[in-house]
Amino acid sequence: MAYMGTAVVSGRATALVAAVGMDTELGRIASMLGEVEREPTPLQRQLASLGRALALAALGVVAVFFALGFLRGEPARLMFLTAVSMAVAAVPEGLPAVVTVGLALAAQRMLARRALIRRLPAVETLGSVTVICSDKTGTLTENRMTATELDAPEPPLLLAAAALCGDAFLDPEPGPDGRARAVGDPTEGALVAAAADAGLPKPGLERALPRRGEIPFDSARKRMVTLHALAGPPPAALRGALGPAATGAVFAKGSTAALLGICSSVWEGGRAEPLTEERRRRWTQADDRLARRGMRVLGAAFKPFSGSAPQRPDWERGLTFLGLAGLSDPPRAAARGAVDTCRAAGVRPVMITGDHPLTALSVAQSLGLAGNGRVVTGAELSGLDDAGLARAVRDASVFARVAPEHKLRIVTALQDLGEVVAMTGDGVNDAPALKKADIGVAMGLTGTDAAKEAAAMILLDDDFATIVAAVKEGRVVYDNVRKFVRYLMATNAGELWVMLLAPFLGLPLPLLPLQILWINLATDGLPALALGFEPAESDAMSRPPRRPGARLFDRGMAVHVLWVGLFMAAVCLAEGWLAHRAGRASWQTMVLVTMVFAQLGNALAVRSERTSFFALRPGGNLPLLGAVALTALAQLPILYAAPLRAVFHTVALTPVELAAAAALGTLVFWAAELEKALRRAATRGR
């Protein structure tokens, strides 16, 4: 069968169309993709909920303020303008911009780490990942296969058969070590290179035995079969096995079980001996022995023929088993450290591979992700109901002999358990699982276009460590969004409390509509945006991921917003009340300046929820320091430029008044630092 989407690069054929449209293999995959709905990310859901709550709260506050002012006899026009200004102050209109900038910056940093983000919201979702389901070959390992052990009566015969039954070819240039180097599938390449090192270069083999037909490798059959005609004197390694009357041969390679199922004899002592149960058991045990050492094991078989070539259905009948090749694929140097980082961060790594269960377990143990040592095979998955599948994905960290269609079931089962899942994949059949996963991760080097289109992230280096680095960036983004919301809600709350509580102190409006808008413009602009540049905190990957249902206001944020807002308002109102009582015409302007400096101090304090500002790297967020300095200097024109004073109804402050207002504003910074010190002390006490 040639599936729709196959690229024909040469040759001649007559094709019979067996299915069209949605009945093709691509159509079947498209149907599966259509059934999978992409859910909004946790941050998208939280921001939508926050937006609705703030809109309702703003309307309530504005209504109360307008009613109080009206009852006090304030001018209706002034109260209306002030109420509108307060509504603007209550809603963090800069939130979408900050979130977008933060996601874009993180995506840029990830690209530098060889991770390409295709959808910006995926950046934040990475920070909440609780399970990473990863392929083994090429992601956890180097995808650099080497034939390290041959278990065969005649190793050259085994290597010749394996090299002929494959599509890899020799690179004309040797590798850095001077040895033969192959191009193509890493597994086939390792066998071709080993054959060349044994004096059996593939070009010479193909001149003697050119290929005349093939049955390609299939993940369900787990073997490949090729038909060759004898076109010249065979190599010495094949001469005795083919015999003088041979006109060609069938060669096969694949998993041991798949080949033994189509073999009737075993090559021993220079001839084919019947495949008895004892011999079958011997080769099965040899397969297990090599797999237990972490090797990928492939067998080879052949069948010579004389006269005309056998018909295609007869190619896989009566073959002679030649032996086994054990291929090693070393784990990536950074993989063990990345797995350890995952565990420290509360993220469970899961290995999914098509390899032998013992191979998978050995590699998993070497990387420290074997868990309880249980390995679940694809055959077991097919026989499990939903309850059994839930138990399997909860308990096991290694899945072997898994077909691509099993990945979708694994993802769905993990999500049903409340996990946030990142899933890797490279094949066309992986696309539904990649789309269903919270974060679909396609391989950039070996991935198909269908996989890349369905994924939210593409690994340009196919490295597991890159996924872990991306998870860290995702946590940074969410932390920075929390800092922004923490900062903006507290400062906006301070403005609202000032306006609501001033009448109870017998004060006129402490801030005029344009002054409120100026504070909002100055402090909700550059300083807020600069919080998106905050680097990762030291504990970013040493704490568990946030719960899938966690809200932005969890972990004490609501209490922080309440007390900081009230404290900020208390400082401003105390200063305003004293200045107003002393008859200073500048009292309103002093409230404005104090409010601005209080909010700037709060911006510096929220760089970390627990770490002191003075313990952070001084130049860790230069954009924020620059934004705070620029915003502070921007207050001078509205105080000392006559045209702007007329617009904002401000008064030129004396140096003493300006210094007093700025100094009082810094009290918020010191109070926030005291709160963090108390938090650290409470943590040490536990």
mmCIF file of C-alpha atoms in Angstrom, residues 276-554:
data_model
loop_
_atom_site.group_PDB
_atom_site.id
_atom_site.type_symbol
_atom_site.label_atom_id
_atom_site.label_comp_id
_atom_site.label_asym_id
_atom_site.label_seq_id
_atom_site.Cartn_x
_atom_site.Cartn_y
_atom_site.Cartn_z
ATOM 1 C CA THR A 276 13.467 -26.557 17.089
ATOM 2 C CA GLU A 277 11.842 -25.256 20.249
ATOM 3 C CA GLU A 278 15.189 -25.477 22.009
ATOM 4 C CA ARG A 279 16.858 -23.336 19.353
ATOM 5 C CA ARG A 280 13.963 -20.864 19.401
ATOM 6 C CA ARG A 281 14.309 -20.584 23.188
ATOM 7 C CA ARG A 282 18.070 -20.051 22.863
ATOM 8 C CA TRP A 283 17.639 -17.072 20.508
ATOM 9 C CA THR A 284 14.797 -15.611 22.570
ATOM 10 C CA GLN A 285 17.005 -15.730 25.660
ATOM 11 C CA ALA A 286 19.881 -14.141 23.726
ATOM 12 C CA ASP A 287 17.528 -11.357 22.669
ATOM 13 C CA ASP A 288 16.532 -10.780 26.298
ATOM 14 C CA ARG A 289 20.168 -10.803 27.410
ATOM 15 C CA LEU A 290 21.158 -8.058 24.972
ATOM 16 C CA ALA A 291 17.995 -6.040 25.610
ATOM 17 C CA ARG A 292 18.590 -6.205 29.367
ATOM 18 C CA ARG A 293 21.892 -4.424 28.743
ATOM 19 C CA GLY A 294 20.061 -1.523 27.113
ATOM 20 C CA MET A 295 20.723 -2.530 23.504
ATOM 21 C CA ARG A 296 18.348 -2.336 20.584
ATOM 22 C CA VAL A 297 18.324 -5.880 19.199
ATOM 23 C CA LEU A 298 17.767 -6.758 15.551
ATOM 24 C CA GLY A 299 17.818 -10.161 13.952
ATOM 25 C CA ALA A 300 18.549 -11.097 10.332
ATOM 26 C CA ALA A 301 17.405 -13.959 8.150
ATOM 27 C CA PHE A 302 17.736 -15.065 4.520
ATOM 28 C CA LYS A 303 16.500 -17.538 1.928
ATOM 29 C CA PRO A 304 18.397 -18.306 -1.314
ATOM 30 C CA PHE A 305 16.481 -19.280 -4.419
ATOM 31 C CA SER A 306 17.382 -20.710 -7.822
ATOM 32 C CA GLY A 307 15.597 -20.142 -11.082
ATOM 33 C CA SER A 308 12.880 -17.510 -11.171
ATOM 34 C CA ALA A 309 12.247 -15.298 -8.138
ATOM 35 C CA PRO A 310 9.521 -16.423 -5.709
ATOM 36 C CA GLN A 311 6.168 -14.663 -5.672
ATOM 37 C CA ARG A 312 5.742 -11.930 -3.085
ATOM 38 C CA PRO A 313 3.551 -14.000 -0.676
ATOM 39 C CA ASP A 314 6.344 -16.622 -0.548
ATOM 40 C CA TRP A 315 9.105 -14.179 0.424
ATOM 41 C CA GLU A 316 8.320 -14.569 4.123
ATOM 42 C CA ARG A 317 8.138 -18.359 4.208
ATOM 43 C CA GLY A 318 10.854 -20.808 5.168
ATOM 44 C CA LEU A 319 13.641 -18.327 5.980
ATOM 45 C CA THR A 320 16.839 -19.235 7.817
ATOM 46 C CA PHE A 321 17.642 -17.272 10.978
ATOM 47 C CA LEU A 322 21.218 -15.900 10.998
ATOM 48 C CA GLY A 323 21.611 -14.365 14.484
ATOM 49 C CA LEU A 324 21.390 -11.099 16.388
ATOM 50 C CA ALA A 325 23.026 -7.691 16.367
ATOM 51 C CA GLY A 326 23.026 -5.638 19.566
ATOM 52 C CA LEU A 327 23.083 -1.889 18.920
ATOM 53 C CA SER A 328 23.876 0.673 21.590
ATOM 54 C CA ASP A 329 22.482 4.203 21.606
ATOM 55 C CA PRO A 330 24.145 6.095 24.479
ATOM 56 C CA PRO A 331 21.978 8.401 26.609
ATOM 57 C CA ARG A 332 22.455 12.098 25.955
ATOM 58 C CA ALA A 333 25.014 13.660 28.254
ATOM 59 C CA ALA A 334 22.477 16.137 29.651
ATOM 60 C CA ALA A 335 19.596 13.662 29.897
ATOM 61 C CA ARG A 336 20.347 12.348 33.416
ATOM 62 C CA GLY A 337 20.689 15.874 34.790
ATOM 63 C CA ALA A 338 17.462 16.911 33.039
ATOM 64 C CA VAL A 339 15.609 13.952 34.577
ATOM 65 C CA ASP A 340 16.937 14.885 38.026
ATOM 66 C CA THR A 341 15.816 18.481 37.455
ATOM 67 C CA CYS A 342 12.355 17.192 36.529
ATOM 68 C CA ARG A 343 12.090 15.241 39.734
ATOM 69 C CA ALA A 344 13.253 18.215 41.844
ATOM 70 C CA ALA A 345 10.625 20.337 40.090
ATOM 71 C CA GLY A 346 7.843 17.852 40.803
ATOM 72 C CA VAL A 347 7.497 16.838 37.141
ATOM 73 C CA ARG A 348 7.230 13.111 36.350
ATOM 74 C CA PRO A 349 9.200 11.995 33.268
ATOM 75 C CA VAL A 350 7.700 9.072 31.351
ATOM 76 C CA MET A 351 9.470 7.112 28.592
ATOM 77 C CA ILE A 352 7.482 5.849 25.609
ATOM 78 C CA THR A 353 9.287 3.716 23.024
ATOM 79 C CA GLY A 354 8.756 1.051 20.433
ATOM 80 C CA ASP A 355 11.809 -0.858 21.685
ATOM 81 C CA HIS A 356 11.947 -4.148 23.579
ATOM 82 C CA PRO A 357 10.673 -3.804 27.188
ATOM 83 C CA LEU A 358 14.022 -4.886 28.648
ATOM 84 C CA THR A 359 15.887 -2.353 26.476
ATOM 85 C CA ALA A 360 13.514 0.374 27.572
ATOM 86 C CA LEU A 361 13.864 -0.583 31.243
ATOM 87 C CA SER A 362 17.661 -0.655 31.065
ATOM 88 C CA VAL A 363 17.873 2.809 29.517
ATOM 89 C CA ALA A 364 15.265 4.134 31.954
ATOM 90 C CA GLN A 365 17.257 2.792 34.908
ATOM 91 C CA SER A 366 20.457 4.393 33.620
ATOM 92 C CA LEU A 367 18.633 7.742 33.443
ATOM 93 C CA GLY A 368 16.885 7.405 36.793
ATOM 94 C CA LEU A 369 13.330 7.388 35.473
ATOM 95 C CA ALA A 370 12.406 3.729 35.859
ATOM 96 C CA GLY A 371 10.239 4.477 38.898
ATOM 97 C CA ASN A 372 8.974 1.237 40.406
ATOM 98 C CA GLY A 373 10.484 -0.757 37.532
ATOM 99 C CA ARG A 374 7.149 -1.580 35.930
ATOM 100 C CA VAL A 375 7.100 -1.632 32.114
ATOM 101 C CA VAL A 376 3.761 -1.570 30.281
ATOM 102 C CA THR A 377 3.747 -2.849 26.707
ATOM 103 C CA GLY A 378 1.535 -1.799 23.833
ATOM 104 C CA ALA A 379 -0.108 -5.231 23.851
ATOM 105 C CA GLU A 380 -1.067 -4.729 27.507
ATOM 106 C CA LEU A 381 -2.430 -1.249 26.771
ATOM 107 C CA SER A 382 -4.658 -2.643 24.035
ATOM 108 C CA GLY A 383 -6.214 -5.048 26.508
ATOM 109 C CA LEU A 384 -6.862 -2.560 29.316
ATOM 110 C CA ASP A 385 -10.179 -0.878 29.997
ATOM 111 C CA ASP A 386 -10.334 2.752 31.131
ATOM 112 C CA ALA A 387 -9.925 1.906 34.826
ATOM 113 C CA GLY A 388 -6.968 -0.376 34.147
ATOM 114 C CA LEU A 389 -5.390 2.206 31.881
ATOM 115 C CA ALA A 390 -5.714 4.849 34.593
ATOM 116 C CA ARG A 391 -3.877 2.576 37.040
ATOM 117 C CA ALA A 392 -1.180 1.805 34.457
ATOM 118 C CA VAL A 393 -0.392 5.442 33.592
ATOM 119 C CA ARG A 394 -0.420 6.375 37.291
ATOM 120 C CA ASP A 395 2.016 3.646 38.331
ATOM 121 C CA ALA A 396 4.315 3.064 35.338
ATOM 122 C CA SER A 397 6.968 5.400 33.969
ATOM 123 C CA VAL A 398 8.111 3.188 31.085
ATOM 124 C CA PHE A 399 5.989 2.106 28.106
ATOM 125 C CA ALA A 400 7.562 -0.213 25.509
ATOM 126 C CA ARG A 401 6.561 -1.776 22.205
ATOM 127 C CA VAL A 402 4.069 1.090 21.961
ATOM 128 C CA ALA A 403 2.420 1.966 18.657
ATOM 129 C CA PRO A 404 1.720 5.635 17.832
ATOM 130 C CA GLU A 405 -2.034 5.197 18.338
ATOM 131 C CA HIS A 406 -1.446 4.197 21.971
ATOM 132 C CA LYS A 407 -0.045 7.663 22.715
ATOM 133 C CA LEU A 408 -3.477 9.280 22.422
ATOM 134 C CA ARG A 409 -4.894 6.887 25.014
ATOM 135 C CA ILE A 410 -1.976 7.564 27.373
ATOM 136 C CA VAL A 411 -2.410 11.339 27.077
ATOM 137 C CA THR A 412 -6.160 11.160 27.626
ATOM 138 C CA ALA A 413 -5.792 8.879 30.653
ATOM 139 C CA LEU A 414 -3.204 11.169 32.272
ATOM 140 C CA GLN A 415 -5.379 14.237 31.677
ATOM 141 C CA ASP A 416 -8.369 12.443 33.203
ATOM 142 C CA LEU A 417 -6.212 12.017 36.330
ATOM 143 C CA GLY A 418 -5.741 15.807 36.455
ATOM 144 C CA GLU A 419 -2.223 15.859 35.018
ATOM 145 C CA VAL A 420 -0.907 18.571 32.675
ATOM 146 C CA VAL A 421 0.845 16.589 29.953
ATOM 147 C CA ALA A 422 3.674 17.338 27.523
ATOM 148 C CA MET A 423 3.964 14.672 24.813
ATOM 149 C CA THR A 424 6.711 14.243 22.222
ATOM 150 C CA GLY A 425 6.245 12.733 18.785
ATOM 151 C CA ASP A 426 7.615 12.733 15.263
ATOM 152 C CA GLY A 427 5.400 10.581 13.050
ATOM 153 C CA VAL A 428 2.195 11.344 11.171
ATOM 154 C CA ASN A 429 0.312 8.988 13.488
ATOM 155 C CA ASP A 430 1.560 10.980 16.506
ATOM 156 C CA ALA A 431 -0.387 14.078 15.412
ATOM 157 C CA PRO A 432 -3.641 13.351 17.337
ATOM 158 C CA ALA A 433 -1.724 12.754 20.588
ATOM 159 C CA LEU A 434 0.337 15.917 20.051
ATOM 160 C CA LYS A 435 -2.811 17.964 19.537
ATOM 161 C CA LYS A 436 -4.586 16.403 22.518
ATOM 162 C CA ALA A 437 -1.664 16.951 24.903
ATOM 163 C CA ASP A 438 -1.520 20.187 26.868
ATOM 164 C CA ILE A 439 1.857 20.702 25.203
ATOM 165 C CA GLY A 440 2.541 18.766 22.002
ATOM 166 C CA VAL A 441 6.285 18.632 21.294
ATOM 167 C CA ALA A 442 7.372 17.682 17.765
ATOM 168 C CA MET A 443 10.877 16.638 16.802
ATOM 169 C CA GLY A 444 12.573 19.226 14.602
ATOM 170 C CA LEU A 445 15.247 16.920 13.166
ATOM 171 C CA THR A 446 13.206 13.774 12.541
ATOM 172 C CA GLY A 447 9.605 15.000 12.810
ATOM 173 C CA THR A 448 7.091 14.939 9.970
ATOM 174 C CA ASP A 449 5.237 18.030 8.813
ATOM 175 C CA ALA A 450 1.987 16.627 10.216
ATOM 176 C CA ALA A 451 3.532 16.255 13.669
ATOM 177 C CA LYS A 452 4.988 19.759 13.581
ATOM 178 C CA GLU A 453 1.665 21.248 12.496
ATOM 179 C CA ALA A 454 -0.190 19.595 15.389
ATOM 180 C CA ALA A 455 2.428 20.490 18.023
ATOM 181 C CA ALA A 456 2.660 23.625 20.128
ATOM 182 C CA MET A 457 6.457 23.417 20.348
ATOM 183 C CA ILE A 458 9.174 22.052 18.064
ATOM 184 C CA LEU A 459 12.485 20.783 19.444
ATOM 185 C CA LEU A 460 15.108 21.929 16.979
ATOM 186 C CA ASP A 461 17.672 19.582 18.560
ATOM 187 C CA ASP A 462 15.318 16.713 19.589
ATOM 188 C CA ASP A 463 16.827 16.903 23.105
ATOM 189 C CA PHE A 464 14.892 16.050 26.278
ATOM 190 C CA ALA A 465 16.923 18.631 28.208
ATOM 191 C CA THR A 466 15.478 21.321 25.941
ATOM 192 C CA ILE A 467 11.956 20.404 27.092
ATOM 193 C CA VAL A 468 13.026 20.790 30.715
ATOM 194 C CA ALA A 469 14.594 24.186 29.948
ATOM 195 C CA ALA A 470 11.319 25.215 28.308
ATOM 196 C CA VAL A 471 9.392 24.161 31.422
ATOM 197 C CA LYS A 472 11.594 26.514 33.444
ATOM 198 C CA GLU A 473 10.836 29.393 31.067
ATOM 199 C CA GLY A 474 7.135 28.624 31.380
ATOM 200 C CA ARG A 475 7.380 28.930 35.144
ATOM 201 C CA VAL A 476 9.200 32.246 34.781
ATOM 202 C CA VAL A 477 6.398 33.595 32.600
ATOM 203 C CA TYR A 478 3.703 32.606 35.081
ATOM 204 C CA ASP A 479 5.713 34.030 37.979
ATOM 205 C CA ASN A 480 6.092 37.330 36.125
ATOM 206 C CA VAL A 481 2.382 37.486 35.316
ATOM 207 C CA ARG A 482 1.671 36.947 39.007
ATOM 208 C CA LYS A 483 4.122 39.724 39.890
ATOM 209 C CA PHE A 484 2.436 42.054 37.443
ATOM 210 C CA VAL A 485 -1.042 41.272 38.792
ATOM 211 C CA ARG A 486 0.238 41.488 42.369
ATOM 212 C CA TYR A 487 1.796 44.882 41.668
ATOM 213 C CA LEU A 488 -1.054 46.356 39.675
ATOM 214 C CA MET A 489 -3.896 45.138 41.889
ATOM 215 C CA ALA A 490 -2.199 46.435 45.038
ATOM 216 C CA THR A 491 -1.389 49.847 43.556
ATOM 217 C CA ASN A 492 -4.814 50.231 41.954
ATOM 218 C CA ALA A 493 -6.403 49.209 45.238
ATOM 219 C CA GLY A 494 -4.381 51.958 46.948
ATOM 220 C CA GLU A 495 -5.843 54.572 44.579
ATOM 221 C CA LEU A 496 -9.383 53.313 45.155
ATOM 222 C CA TRP A 497 -8.996 53.244 48.955
ATOM 223 C CA VAL A 498 -7.653 56.812 48.918
ATOM 224 C CA MET A 499 -10.720 58.029 47.028
ATOM 225 C CA LEU A 500 -13.210 56.007 49.081
ATOM 226 C CA LEU A 501 -11.811 56.767 52.562
ATOM 227 C CA ALA A 502 -10.988 60.470 52.114
ATOM 228 C CA PRO A 503 -14.593 61.635 52.753
ATOM 229 C CA PHE A 504 -14.595 59.881 56.137
ATOM 230 C CA LEU A 505 -11.622 62.066 57.140
ATOM 231 C CA GLY A 506 -13.414 65.197 56.061
ATOM 232 C CA LEU A 507 -11.162 65.709 53.050
ATOM 233 C CA PRO A 508 -12.216 66.967 49.636
ATOM 234 C CA LEU A 509 -11.301 64.834 46.634
ATOM 235 C CA PRO A 510 -7.650 63.943 47.303
ATOM 236 C CA LEU A 511 -6.984 63.300 43.602
ATOM 237 C CA LEU A 512 -8.630 64.911 40.583
ATOM 238 C CA PRO A 513 -9.665 62.880 37.510
ATOM 239 C CA LEU A 514 -6.621 63.838 35.404
ATOM 240 C CA GLN A 515 -4.304 63.164 38.324
ATOM 241 C CA ILE A 516 -5.727 59.646 38.687
ATOM 242 C CA LEU A 517 -5.235 59.049 34.982
ATOM 243 C CA TRP A 518 -1.669 60.402 35.178
ATOM 244 C CA ILE A 519 -0.802 58.021 38.034
ATOM 245 C CA ASN A 520 -2.316 55.192 36.060
ATOM 246 C CA LEU A 521 -0.379 56.116 32.925
ATOM 247 C CA ALA A 522 2.921 56.600 34.725
ATOM 248 C CA THR A 523 2.940 53.580 37.015
ATOM 249 C CA ASP A 524 0.880 51.071 35.004
ATOM 250 C CA GLY A 525 3.054 51.655 31.943
ATOM 251 C CA LEU A 526 6.805 51.154 31.875
ATOM 252 C CA PRO A 527 7.317 49.727 35.400
ATOM 253 C CA ALA A 528 4.561 47.164 34.883
ATOM 254 C CA LEU A 529 5.857 46.136 31.470
ATOM 255 C CA ALA A 530 9.400 45.881 32.839
ATOM 256 C CA LEU A 531 8.280 43.219 35.319
ATOM 257 C CA GLY A 532 7.989 40.909 32.300
ATOM 258 C CA PHE A 533 11.808 41.020 32.013
ATOM 259 C CA GLU A 534 12.326 39.597 35.499
ATOM 260 C CA PRO A 535 14.674 36.563 35.297
ATOM 261 C CA ALA A 536 13.981 33.200 36.900
ATOM 262 C CA GLU A 537 14.022 33.027 40.672
ATOM 263 C CA SER A 538 16.451 30.644 42.331
ATOM 264 C CA ASP A 539 13.717 28.166 43.296
ATOM 265 C CA ALA A 540 11.987 28.088 39.893
ATOM 266 C CA MET A 541 12.871 24.400 39.358
ATOM 267 C CA SER A 542 13.041 23.276 42.968
ATOM 268 C CA ARG A 543 9.356 23.656 43.755
ATOM 269 C CA PRO A 544 6.448 21.535 42.554
ATOM 270 C CA PRO A 545 4.346 22.728 39.606
ATOM 271 C CA ARG A 546 1.272 24.696 40.492
ATOM 272 C CA ARG A 547 -1.935 22.730 40.754
ATOM 273 C CA PRO A 548 -3.953 22.650 37.494
ATOM 274 C CA GLY A 549 -6.854 24.384 39.262
ATOM 275 C CA ALA A 550 -4.674 26.949 41.048
ATOM 276 C CA ARG A 551 -5.697 30.582 40.709
ATOM 277 C CA LEU A 552 -3.630 33.713 40.295
ATOM 278 C CA PHE A 553 -4.710 34.899 43.741
ATOM 279 C CA ASP A 554 -3.586 31.752 45.530
#
